[in-house]
Amino acid sequence: MKDEPWHQGTEVVALYNFPGRSPEDLAFQKGDLLIIQHGTRDKNWYKASDAQGRQGMIPANYVQPRKVVTLHAMPWFHGKISRQQAEDLLKPRENGLFLIRESNNYPGDYTLCVCHNGKVEHYRILYRDNQLTIDEEGFFKTLDELVKHYLKDADGLCTQLTRPVTKQGGSFGTVSLDEFKNGGWVINQPDVQVGEIIGKGAFGDVYKGEYKGQPVAIKQLKDKDRGEQSFLQEASVMTTLRHDNLVRLIGVVLGENIFLVTEFMGKGNLVEYLRSRGRSVITKKDQINFATDTCAAMEYLESKNLVHRDLAARNVLINDNGMAKVSDFGLAKFGDFSQSGQKFPIKWTAPEALRENNFTTKSDMWSFGILLWEIYAFGRVPYPRIPLQDVVVHVERGYRMEAPEGCPPEIYTIMKQAWELDPERRPTFRSVLGRLNNLRSVTV
């Protein structure tokens, strides 16, 4: 049983089947998700609603509230760097100075690099059956556990770990599978039906499916050995967030296949929606709604000091009611963009983020300005007449895109303010949301 009463909006997961004992009760099955509406005079009973919108009384000891899954920082993890880069970072060569990198020779494994007697020793960390080991004697669930162990005891290493070389420009994170289980986020694979493929992502393909009779989107991890932690990082960030304009996490399936199950957004992503329907279908009211919905989600992230890092119309989804919701905020807390490769979103990224890997709420605001341009240009690619490699130079010299045809002047003013070179001169999402709400109220 719980200590504190649950408040309206608390999400709980059913621990057992409850058939209902009277007409006032809400029957449910183990694993069902319910939302608390309010308490009653009897602290053991609550009024709640289910996924279909039915309401009724539920017994408190048949359910548990979902818990946030904690993402643990890994400041000593440097990702995909070379052996030589690691040795260059490990200076001065004091005993026990260390870092961890991805293994270059064995994809999916890691390498512990530690200083001892003026040299750098490189230990391969094997990833086997969801566990990590250096000597195949001590096994750990996460890199975080492994590091904590060797900080206490050398246990076969050349020396005990003493001090990490921390990664500059943001760190990675690690998460434990047990936290998803204990937090009430794990759902049984037989309850999930996977349907047609509807999208492809860096870590997994996305399918339309069903969970307990409701339509859902199911992201399946492609390569468990290489992508599991990044995949679970996205899920862990989603457990901390609840807002009408953020795509909601329903749960995760763990096991042979790892699935991330979210609410289904029937009209797809915003950029395709804009392009496929165009001016003949999409009204001024639709445009201001998309802009305001997105800004509301970003104001919520801003209030939690979370940075999205990849805000663009392709990462905003539209549900069957025409509401816009921001997705793909797995990078919001810990993330490391590589600027090599064609997938880096140069046209959406603020100059200081490109130059110094400095992502903030203010760099998100720059991206929001680009997203506004996409909305009012009906999904056109930004900077349409400028080659990709020249965009940054033009922007830093003062070039700004013109207002799309038919764009309200108030919206173009927000774009230009979002594209101030000095991040501190850009507005907050909170202030922009107030202006967009005012504009929405007078748009017909």
mmCIF file of C-alpha atoms in Angstrom, residues 62-425:
data_model
loop_
_atom_site.group_PDB
_atom_site.id
_atom_site.type_symbol
_atom_site.label_atom_id
_atom_site.label_comp_id
_atom_site.label_asym_id
_atom_site.label_seq_id
_atom_site.Cartn_x
_atom_site.Cartn_y
_atom_site.Cartn_z
ATOM 1 C CA TYR A 62 -4.861 -3.958 -7.107
ATOM 2 C CA VAL A 63 -2.751 -1.300 -8.872
ATOM 3 C CA GLN A 64 0.575 0.515 -8.538
ATOM 4 C CA PRO A 65 1.611 3.953 -9.751
ATOM 5 C CA ARG A 66 4.276 3.987 -12.429
ATOM 6 C CA LYS A 67 7.705 5.149 -11.304
ATOM 7 C CA VAL A 68 10.142 7.280 -13.259
ATOM 8 C CA VAL A 69 13.068 5.286 -14.660
ATOM 9 C CA THR A 70 16.315 7.026 -13.718
ATOM 10 C CA LEU A 71 18.994 7.641 -16.303
ATOM 11 C CA HIS A 72 22.417 7.559 -14.663
ATOM 12 C CA ALA A 73 25.050 9.884 -16.071
ATOM 13 C CA MET A 74 28.241 8.332 -17.456
ATOM 14 C CA PRO A 75 30.654 11.289 -17.648
ATOM 15 C CA TRP A 76 33.587 8.880 -18.189
ATOM 16 C CA PHE A 77 32.058 7.342 -21.347
ATOM 17 C CA HIS A 78 33.422 8.859 -24.556
ATOM 18 C CA GLY A 79 31.577 6.822 -27.175
ATOM 19 C CA LYS A 80 33.254 6.023 -30.485
ATOM 20 C CA ILE A 81 36.781 7.416 -30.163
ATOM 21 C CA SER A 82 40.003 5.756 -31.336
ATOM 22 C CA ARG A 83 42.702 4.139 -29.182
ATOM 23 C CA GLN A 84 45.012 7.071 -29.963
ATOM 24 C CA GLN A 85 42.372 9.678 -29.054
ATOM 25 C CA ALA A 86 41.838 7.902 -25.726
ATOM 26 C CA GLU A 87 45.572 7.964 -24.978
ATOM 27 C CA ASP A 88 45.743 11.664 -25.875
ATOM 28 C CA LEU A 89 42.906 12.395 -23.410
ATOM 29 C CA LEU A 90 44.493 10.412 -20.551
ATOM 30 C CA LYS A 91 47.012 13.019 -19.433
ATOM 31 C CA PRO A 92 48.742 13.438 -17.050
ATOM 32 C CA ARG A 93 49.341 9.689 -16.765
ATOM 33 C CA GLU A 94 48.465 9.463 -13.073
ATOM 34 C CA ASN A 95 47.710 5.946 -11.814
ATOM 35 C CA GLY A 96 44.005 5.116 -11.971
ATOM 36 C CA LEU A 97 43.021 7.910 -14.380
ATOM 37 C CA PHE A 98 40.504 6.272 -16.755
ATOM 38 C CA LEU A 99 37.823 6.484 -19.425
ATOM 39 C CA ILE A 100 35.623 4.019 -21.322
ATOM 40 C CA ARG A 101 35.107 4.001 -25.093
ATOM 41 C CA GLU A 102 33.310 1.842 -27.609
ATOM 42 C CA SER A 103 35.452 -0.989 -28.914
ATOM 43 C CA ASN A 104 36.677 -0.316 -32.452
ATOM 44 C CA ASN A 105 37.532 -3.954 -33.215
ATOM 45 C CA TYR A 106 34.551 -5.637 -31.552
ATOM 46 C CA PRO A 107 31.248 -3.796 -32.244
ATOM 47 C CA GLY A 108 28.929 -4.037 -29.233
ATOM 48 C CA ASP A 109 31.801 -4.377 -26.764
ATOM 49 C CA TYR A 110 33.606 -1.588 -24.881
ATOM 50 C CA THR A 111 37.174 -0.762 -23.847
ATOM 51 C CA LEU A 112 38.331 0.427 -20.415
ATOM 52 C CA CYS A 113 41.412 2.624 -20.793
ATOM 53 C CA VAL A 114 43.345 3.176 -17.542
ATOM 54 C CA CYS A 115 46.708 4.765 -16.700
ATOM 55 C CA HIS A 116 49.365 2.784 -14.797
ATOM 56 C CA ASN A 117 53.077 3.499 -14.390
ATOM 57 C CA GLY A 118 53.110 6.081 -17.183
ATOM 58 C CA LYS A 119 51.328 3.866 -19.724
ATOM 59 C CA VAL A 120 47.715 3.328 -20.820
ATOM 60 C CA GLU A 121 46.304 -0.184 -20.502
ATOM 61 C CA HIS A 122 43.291 -1.089 -22.672
ATOM 62 C CA TYR A 123 40.911 -3.735 -21.284
ATOM 63 C CA ARG A 124 38.202 -5.190 -23.496
ATOM 64 C CA ILE A 125 34.772 -5.193 -21.803
ATOM 65 C CA LEU A 126 32.744 -8.089 -23.212
ATOM 66 C CA TYR A 127 28.964 -7.770 -23.638
ATOM 67 C CA ARG A 128 27.469 -11.237 -23.098
ATOM 68 C CA ASP A 129 23.828 -12.200 -22.431
ATOM 69 C CA ASN A 130 22.848 -8.680 -21.302
ATOM 70 C CA GLN A 131 25.838 -8.532 -18.935
ATOM 71 C CA LEU A 132 29.274 -6.928 -19.007
ATOM 72 C CA THR A 133 32.571 -8.489 -17.925
ATOM 73 C CA ILE A 134 36.317 -7.935 -18.232
ATOM 74 C CA ASP A 135 37.593 -11.274 -16.873
ATOM 75 C CA GLU A 136 34.487 -13.498 -17.276
ATOM 76 C CA GLU A 137 34.433 -13.843 -13.493
ATOM 77 C CA GLY A 138 32.778 -10.612 -12.335
ATOM 78 C CA PHE A 139 29.563 -9.731 -14.253
ATOM 79 C CA PHE A 140 27.698 -6.413 -14.239
ATOM 80 C CA LYS A 141 24.327 -5.232 -15.570
ATOM 81 C CA THR A 142 25.564 -1.798 -16.629
ATOM 82 C CA LEU A 143 28.807 0.082 -17.272
ATOM 83 C CA ASP A 144 27.915 2.209 -14.253
ATOM 84 C CA GLU A 145 27.971 -0.893 -11.993
ATOM 85 C CA LEU A 146 31.274 -2.045 -13.504
ATOM 86 C CA VAL A 147 32.952 1.320 -12.913
ATOM 87 C CA LYS A 148 31.690 1.531 -9.317
ATOM 88 C CA HIS A 149 33.135 -1.941 -8.633
ATOM 89 C CA TYR A 150 36.626 -1.103 -9.945
ATOM 90 C CA LEU A 151 36.616 2.258 -8.161
ATOM 91 C CA LYS A 152 36.501 0.243 -4.912
ATOM 92 C CA ASP A 153 38.913 -2.539 -5.840
ATOM 93 C CA ALA A 154 41.442 -3.259 -8.608
ATOM 94 C CA ASP A 155 40.205 -6.900 -8.605
ATOM 95 C CA GLY A 156 42.649 -8.096 -11.254
ATOM 96 C CA LEU A 157 43.206 -4.812 -13.114
ATOM 97 C CA CYS A 158 46.670 -3.235 -13.191
ATOM 98 C CA THR A 159 45.396 -0.643 -10.681
ATOM 99 C CA GLN A 160 42.248 0.522 -8.939
ATOM 100 C CA LEU A 161 40.304 3.206 -10.841
ATOM 101 C CA THR A 162 40.649 6.605 -9.173
ATOM 102 C CA ARG A 163 39.553 9.525 -11.363
ATOM 103 C CA PRO A 164 37.670 9.720 -14.681
ATOM 104 C CA VAL A 165 38.487 11.890 -17.673
ATOM 105 C CA THR A 166 35.046 13.408 -18.230
ATOM 106 C CA LYS A 167 33.580 13.899 -21.679
ATOM 107 C CA GLN A 168 33.229 17.510 -22.778
ATOM 108 C CA GLY A 169 29.981 18.755 -24.374
ATOM 109 C CA GLY A 170 27.464 16.495 -22.645
ATOM 110 C CA SER A 171 27.605 12.955 -21.335
ATOM 111 C CA PHE A 172 25.888 9.684 -22.103
ATOM 112 C CA GLY A 173 23.573 7.832 -19.746
ATOM 113 C CA THR A 174 22.865 4.267 -18.731
ATOM 114 C CA VAL A 175 19.690 2.647 -17.490
ATOM 115 C CA SER A 176 18.869 -0.655 -15.801
ATOM 116 C CA LEU A 177 16.269 -3.100 -17.149
ATOM 117 C CA ASP A 178 15.232 -3.780 -13.547
ATOM 118 C CA GLU A 179 14.059 -0.181 -13.164
ATOM 119 C CA PHE A 180 11.559 -0.647 -16.004
ATOM 120 C CA LYS A 181 10.278 -3.821 -14.336
ATOM 121 C CA ASN A 182 10.042 -2.291 -10.857
ATOM 122 C CA GLY A 183 8.521 0.916 -12.231
ATOM 123 C CA GLY A 184 5.550 -0.859 -13.828
ATOM 124 C CA TRP A 185 6.571 -0.149 -17.461
ATOM 125 C CA VAL A 186 7.088 -3.701 -18.739
ATOM 126 C CA ILE A 187 4.258 -5.182 -20.801
ATOM 127 C CA ASN A 188 3.927 -8.793 -21.944
ATOM 128 C CA GLN A 189 4.811 -9.547 -25.560
ATOM 129 C CA PRO A 190 1.655 -11.699 -26.139
ATOM 130 C CA ASP A 191 -0.458 -8.591 -25.376
ATOM 131 C CA VAL A 192 1.144 -6.756 -28.323
ATOM 132 C CA GLN A 193 0.172 -7.457 -31.940
ATOM 133 C CA VAL A 194 2.642 -6.102 -34.502
ATOM 134 C CA GLY A 195 1.163 -4.933 -37.824
ATOM 135 C CA GLU A 196 2.445 -3.082 -40.892
ATOM 136 C CA ILE A 197 5.668 -1.071 -40.944
ATOM 137 C CA ILE A 198 5.058 2.692 -40.854
ATOM 138 C CA GLY A 199 8.547 4.152 -40.403
ATOM 139 C CA LYS A 200 12.272 3.569 -40.045
ATOM 140 C CA GLY A 201 14.597 5.060 -37.423
ATOM 141 C CA ALA A 202 18.273 4.977 -36.472
ATOM 142 C CA PHE A 203 17.809 2.263 -33.862
ATOM 143 C CA GLY A 204 14.667 0.494 -35.018
ATOM 144 C CA ASP A 205 11.749 0.213 -37.388
ATOM 145 C CA VAL A 206 8.301 1.465 -36.360
ATOM 146 C CA TYR A 207 5.148 -0.598 -36.839
ATOM 147 C CA LYS A 208 1.453 0.008 -36.365
ATOM 148 C CA GLY A 209 0.043 -2.450 -33.846
ATOM 149 C CA GLU A 210 -2.408 -3.130 -31.059
ATOM 150 C CA TYR A 211 -2.047 -3.365 -27.294
ATOM 151 C CA LYS A 212 -5.078 -4.658 -25.398
ATOM 152 C CA GLY A 213 -7.388 -3.542 -28.197
ATOM 153 C CA GLN A 214 -6.022 0.002 -28.606
ATOM 154 C CA PRO A 215 -3.967 1.129 -31.630
ATOM 155 C CA VAL A 216 -0.303 1.738 -30.777
ATOM 156 C CA ALA A 217 3.006 2.455 -32.482
ATOM 157 C CA ILE A 218 5.701 -0.158 -31.849
ATOM 158 C CA LYS A 219 9.381 0.629 -32.310
ATOM 159 C CA GLN A 220 11.451 -2.569 -32.533
ATOM 160 C CA LEU A 221 15.158 -2.474 -31.714
ATOM 161 C CA LYS A 222 17.190 -3.622 -34.730
ATOM 162 C CA ASP A 223 20.523 -4.594 -33.206
ATOM 163 C CA LYS A 224 20.238 -5.555 -29.546
ATOM 164 C CA ASP A 225 23.998 -5.778 -28.975
ATOM 165 C CA ARG A 226 24.750 -2.305 -30.281
ATOM 166 C CA GLY A 227 21.647 -0.211 -29.675
ATOM 167 C CA GLU A 228 20.019 -1.442 -26.467
ATOM 168 C CA GLN A 229 21.259 1.315 -24.162
ATOM 169 C CA SER A 230 20.402 4.122 -26.620
ATOM 170 C CA PHE A 231 16.960 2.593 -27.121
ATOM 171 C CA LEU A 232 16.329 2.321 -23.385
ATOM 172 C CA GLN A 233 17.631 5.856 -22.813
ATOM 173 C CA GLU A 234 14.816 7.112 -25.055
ATOM 174 C CA ALA A 235 12.287 5.065 -23.082
ATOM 175 C CA SER A 236 13.661 6.246 -19.729
ATOM 176 C CA VAL A 237 13.353 9.918 -20.709
ATOM 177 C CA MET A 238 9.762 9.243 -21.812
ATOM 178 C CA THR A 239 8.901 7.853 -18.347
ATOM 179 C CA THR A 240 9.705 11.257 -16.814
ATOM 180 C CA LEU A 241 7.421 13.268 -19.120
ATOM 181 C CA ARG A 242 3.654 13.685 -19.283
ATOM 182 C CA HIS A 243 2.082 16.354 -21.476
ATOM 183 C CA ASP A 244 -0.816 16.365 -23.949
ATOM 184 C CA ASN A 245 1.528 17.475 -26.747
ATOM 185 C CA LEU A 246 4.259 14.889 -26.171
ATOM 186 C CA VAL A 247 3.891 11.393 -27.616
ATOM 187 C CA ARG A 248 3.101 9.127 -24.643
ATOM 188 C CA LEU A 249 5.025 5.995 -23.732
ATOM 189 C CA ILE A 250 2.684 3.082 -23.018
ATOM 190 C CA GLY A 251 5.353 0.559 -22.065
ATOM 191 C CA VAL A 252 8.321 -1.571 -23.106
ATOM 192 C CA VAL A 253 8.573 -5.232 -24.040
ATOM 193 C CA LEU A 254 11.813 -6.827 -22.825
ATOM 194 C CA GLY A 255 13.194 -10.190 -23.866
ATOM 195 C CA GLU A 256 14.346 -11.696 -27.153
ATOM 196 C CA ASN A 257 12.815 -8.679 -28.889
ATOM 197 C CA ILE A 258 12.811 -5.223 -27.319
ATOM 198 C CA PHE A 259 9.811 -3.057 -28.235
ATOM 199 C CA LEU A 260 9.051 0.517 -27.258
ATOM 200 C CA VAL A 261 5.248 0.918 -27.351
ATOM 201 C CA THR A 262 3.751 4.424 -27.695
ATOM 202 C CA GLU A 263 0.392 5.953 -28.505
ATOM 203 C CA PHE A 264 -0.502 5.736 -32.199
ATOM 204 C CA MET A 265 -0.555 8.954 -34.202
ATOM 205 C CA GLY A 266 -2.867 8.191 -37.117
ATOM 206 C CA LYS A 267 -1.931 11.033 -39.478
ATOM 207 C CA GLY A 268 1.829 10.511 -39.419
ATOM 208 C CA ASN A 269 4.568 13.116 -39.192
ATOM 209 C CA LEU A 270 3.944 16.807 -39.712
ATOM 210 C CA VAL A 271 6.241 17.357 -42.702
ATOM 211 C CA GLU A 272 4.586 14.588 -44.747
ATOM 212 C CA TYR A 273 1.152 15.769 -43.601
ATOM 213 C CA LEU A 274 1.897 19.316 -44.804
ATOM 214 C CA ARG A 275 3.315 18.161 -48.150
ATOM 215 C CA SER A 276 0.593 15.653 -48.977
ATOM 216 C CA ARG A 277 -2.346 17.973 -48.234
ATOM 217 C CA GLY A 278 -0.987 21.423 -49.081
ATOM 218 C CA ARG A 279 -2.792 24.754 -49.330
ATOM 219 C CA SER A 280 -6.038 23.281 -50.643
ATOM 220 C CA VAL A 281 -6.658 21.302 -47.434
ATOM 221 C CA ILE A 282 -4.623 22.885 -44.618
ATOM 222 C CA THR A 283 -6.167 26.063 -43.216
ATOM 223 C CA LYS A 284 -4.662 29.013 -41.323
ATOM 224 C CA LYS A 285 -6.373 27.548 -38.229
ATOM 225 C CA ASP A 286 -4.582 24.208 -38.763
ATOM 226 C CA GLN A 287 -1.224 25.975 -39.085
ATOM 227 C CA ILE A 288 -1.577 28.016 -35.891
ATOM 228 C CA ASN A 289 -2.803 24.882 -34.079
ATOM 229 C CA PHE A 290 0.294 22.904 -35.149
ATOM 230 C CA ALA A 291 2.571 25.782 -34.107
ATOM 231 C CA THR A 292 0.878 26.257 -30.716
ATOM 232 C CA ASP A 293 0.716 22.526 -29.913
ATOM 233 C CA THR A 294 4.430 22.138 -30.650
ATOM 234 C CA CYS A 295 5.344 25.223 -28.647
ATOM 235 C CA ALA A 296 3.301 23.956 -25.671
ATOM 236 C CA ALA A 297 5.316 20.719 -25.659
ATOM 237 C CA MET A 298 8.587 22.647 -25.876
ATOM 238 C CA GLU A 299 7.522 25.034 -23.084
ATOM 239 C CA TYR A 300 6.973 21.936 -20.913
ATOM 240 C CA LEU A 301 10.462 20.568 -21.774
ATOM 241 C CA GLU A 302 11.900 24.045 -21.118
ATOM 242 C CA SER A 303 10.246 24.086 -17.668
ATOM 243 C CA LYS A 304 12.012 20.778 -16.886
ATOM 244 C CA ASN A 305 15.364 22.015 -18.205
ATOM 245 C CA LEU A 306 15.322 19.373 -20.937
ATOM 246 C CA VAL A 307 16.744 20.053 -24.394
ATOM 247 C CA HIS A 308 15.228 18.244 -27.393
ATOM 248 C CA ARG A 309 18.221 18.705 -29.770
ATOM 249 C CA ASP A 310 16.427 17.554 -32.927
ATOM 250 C CA LEU A 311 13.226 19.616 -33.214
ATOM 251 C CA ALA A 312 11.861 19.584 -36.777
ATOM 252 C CA ALA A 313 8.542 18.951 -38.520
ATOM 253 C CA ARG A 314 9.620 15.334 -39.212
ATOM 254 C CA ASN A 315 9.737 14.776 -35.423
ATOM 255 C CA VAL A 316 6.244 16.152 -34.777
ATOM 256 C CA LEU A 317 3.363 13.672 -35.205
ATOM 257 C CA ILE A 318 -0.350 14.323 -35.852
ATOM 258 C CA ASN A 319 -3.132 12.257 -34.300
ATOM 259 C CA ASP A 320 -6.550 11.488 -35.805
ATOM 260 C CA ASN A 321 -7.998 14.608 -34.150
ATOM 261 C CA GLY A 322 -5.400 16.858 -35.793
ATOM 262 C CA MET A 323 -3.431 17.482 -32.592
ATOM 263 C CA ALA A 324 0.352 17.826 -32.936
ATOM 264 C CA LYS A 325 2.672 16.011 -30.529
ATOM 265 C CA VAL A 326 6.453 16.169 -30.298
ATOM 266 C CA SER A 327 8.285 12.845 -30.554
ATOM 267 C CA ASP A 328 11.843 11.494 -30.591
ATOM 268 C CA PHE A 329 12.933 13.251 -27.399
ATOM 269 C CA GLY A 330 15.166 10.356 -26.353
ATOM 270 C CA LEU A 331 18.128 12.665 -26.911
ATOM 271 C CA ALA A 332 16.562 15.210 -24.585
ATOM 272 C CA LYS A 333 18.637 14.369 -21.531
ATOM 273 C CA PHE A 334 21.769 12.641 -22.710
ATOM 274 C CA GLY A 335 22.840 12.656 -26.294
ATOM 275 C CA ASP A 336 25.834 12.934 -28.502
ATOM 276 C CA PHE A 337 25.364 14.033 -32.071
ATOM 277 C CA SER A 338 28.126 13.162 -34.459
ATOM 278 C CA GLN A 339 28.429 15.945 -37.005
ATOM 279 C CA SER A 340 30.020 13.581 -39.493
ATOM 280 C CA GLY A 341 27.622 11.879 -41.857
ATOM 281 C CA GLN A 342 24.687 13.162 -43.857
ATOM 282 C CA LYS A 343 22.025 12.690 -41.205
ATOM 283 C CA PHE A 344 23.122 15.592 -39.013
ATOM 284 C CA PRO A 345 20.277 18.176 -39.207
ATOM 285 C CA ILE A 346 22.410 21.174 -40.210
ATOM 286 C CA LYS A 347 19.519 23.281 -41.547
ATOM 287 C CA TRP A 348 17.633 22.996 -38.236
ATOM 288 C CA THR A 349 20.577 23.440 -35.856
ATOM 289 C CA ALA A 350 21.635 26.710 -34.197
ATOM 290 C CA PRO A 351 25.091 28.038 -35.158
ATOM 291 C CA GLU A 352 26.517 27.721 -31.616
ATOM 292 C CA ALA A 353 25.318 24.098 -31.434
ATOM 293 C CA LEU A 354 27.092 23.354 -34.728
ATOM 294 C CA ARG A 355 30.275 25.149 -33.710
ATOM 295 C CA GLU A 356 30.637 24.102 -30.072
ATOM 296 C CA ASN A 357 28.209 21.168 -29.659
ATOM 297 C CA ASN A 358 26.404 23.509 -27.241
ATOM 298 C CA PHE A 359 22.747 22.420 -27.201
ATOM 299 C CA THR A 360 20.393 24.402 -24.959
ATOM 300 C CA THR A 361 16.767 25.501 -24.788
ATOM 301 C CA LYS A 362 17.917 28.500 -26.842
ATOM 302 C CA SER A 363 19.224 26.227 -29.616
ATOM 303 C CA ASP A 364 15.845 24.448 -29.485
ATOM 304 C CA MET A 365 14.220 27.872 -30.023
ATOM 305 C CA TRP A 366 16.315 28.358 -33.188
ATOM 306 C CA SER A 367 15.040 24.967 -34.428
ATOM 307 C CA PHE A 368 11.481 25.983 -33.542
ATOM 308 C CA GLY A 369 11.868 29.010 -35.813
ATOM 309 C CA ILE A 370 12.822 26.663 -38.674
ATOM 310 C CA LEU A 371 9.850 24.426 -37.811
ATOM 311 C CA LEU A 372 7.507 27.436 -37.991
ATOM 312 C CA TRP A 373 8.904 28.180 -41.452
ATOM 313 C CA GLU A 374 8.193 24.543 -42.454
ATOM 314 C CA ILE A 375 4.582 24.837 -41.245
ATOM 315 C CA TYR A 376 3.900 28.017 -43.224
ATOM 316 C CA ALA A 377 5.844 26.770 -46.292
ATOM 317 C CA PHE A 378 3.711 23.591 -46.330
ATOM 318 C CA GLY A 379 6.621 21.270 -45.675
ATOM 319 C CA ARG A 380 9.227 22.680 -48.054
ATOM 320 C CA VAL A 381 12.856 21.972 -47.170
ATOM 321 C CA PRO A 382 14.405 25.050 -45.438
ATOM 322 C CA TYR A 383 16.942 27.227 -47.293
ATOM 323 C CA PRO A 384 15.610 25.960 -50.635
ATOM 324 C CA ARG A 385 18.099 27.791 -52.863
ATOM 325 C CA ILE A 386 21.263 27.367 -50.771
ATOM 326 C CA PRO A 387 23.521 24.272 -50.983
ATOM 327 C CA LEU A 388 23.737 22.448 -47.650
ATOM 328 C CA GLN A 389 27.465 23.083 -47.222
ATOM 329 C CA ASP A 390 26.916 26.862 -47.598
ATOM 330 C CA VAL A 391 24.017 27.284 -45.141
ATOM 331 C CA VAL A 392 26.115 27.949 -42.019
ATOM 332 C CA VAL A 393 28.319 30.542 -43.737
ATOM 333 C CA HIS A 394 25.265 32.400 -45.088
ATOM 334 C CA VAL A 395 23.507 32.349 -41.702
ATOM 335 C CA GLU A 396 26.540 33.625 -39.796
ATOM 336 C CA ARG A 397 26.871 36.471 -42.308
ATOM 337 C CA GLY A 398 23.317 37.518 -41.499
ATOM 338 C CA TYR A 399 21.192 35.761 -44.125
ATOM 339 C CA ARG A 400 17.686 34.796 -42.949
ATOM 340 C CA MET A 401 14.939 33.074 -44.924
ATOM 341 C CA GLU A 402 12.101 35.240 -46.163
ATOM 342 C CA ALA A 403 8.577 34.735 -44.854
ATOM 343 C CA PRO A 404 6.721 31.996 -46.745
ATOM 344 C CA GLU A 405 3.845 33.188 -48.942
ATOM 345 C CA GLY A 406 0.763 33.939 -46.821
ATOM 346 C CA CYS A 407 2.646 33.731 -43.496
ATOM 347 C CA PRO A 408 1.159 36.116 -40.875
ATOM 348 C CA PRO A 409 3.599 38.919 -39.960
ATOM 349 C CA GLU A 410 3.340 38.014 -36.247
ATOM 350 C CA ILE A 411 4.615 34.503 -37.022
ATOM 351 C CA TYR A 412 7.497 35.800 -39.143
ATOM 352 C CA THR A 413 8.487 38.128 -36.285
ATOM 353 C CA ILE A 414 8.771 35.080 -33.995
ATOM 354 C CA MET A 415 10.915 33.286 -36.610
ATOM 355 C CA LYS A 416 13.337 36.210 -36.885
ATOM 356 C CA GLN A 417 13.617 36.491 -33.099
ATOM 357 C CA ALA A 418 14.282 32.724 -32.880
ATOM 358 C CA TRP A 419 17.131 33.199 -35.397
ATOM 359 C CA GLU A 420 19.085 35.774 -33.407
ATOM 360 C CA LEU A 421 22.787 34.862 -33.527
ATOM 361 C CA ASP A 422 23.136 35.655 -29.817
ATOM 362 C CA PRO A 423 21.247 32.834 -28.010
ATOM 363 C CA GLU A 424 20.408 35.109 -25.085
ATOM 364 C CA ARG A 425 18.415 37.404 -27.379
#
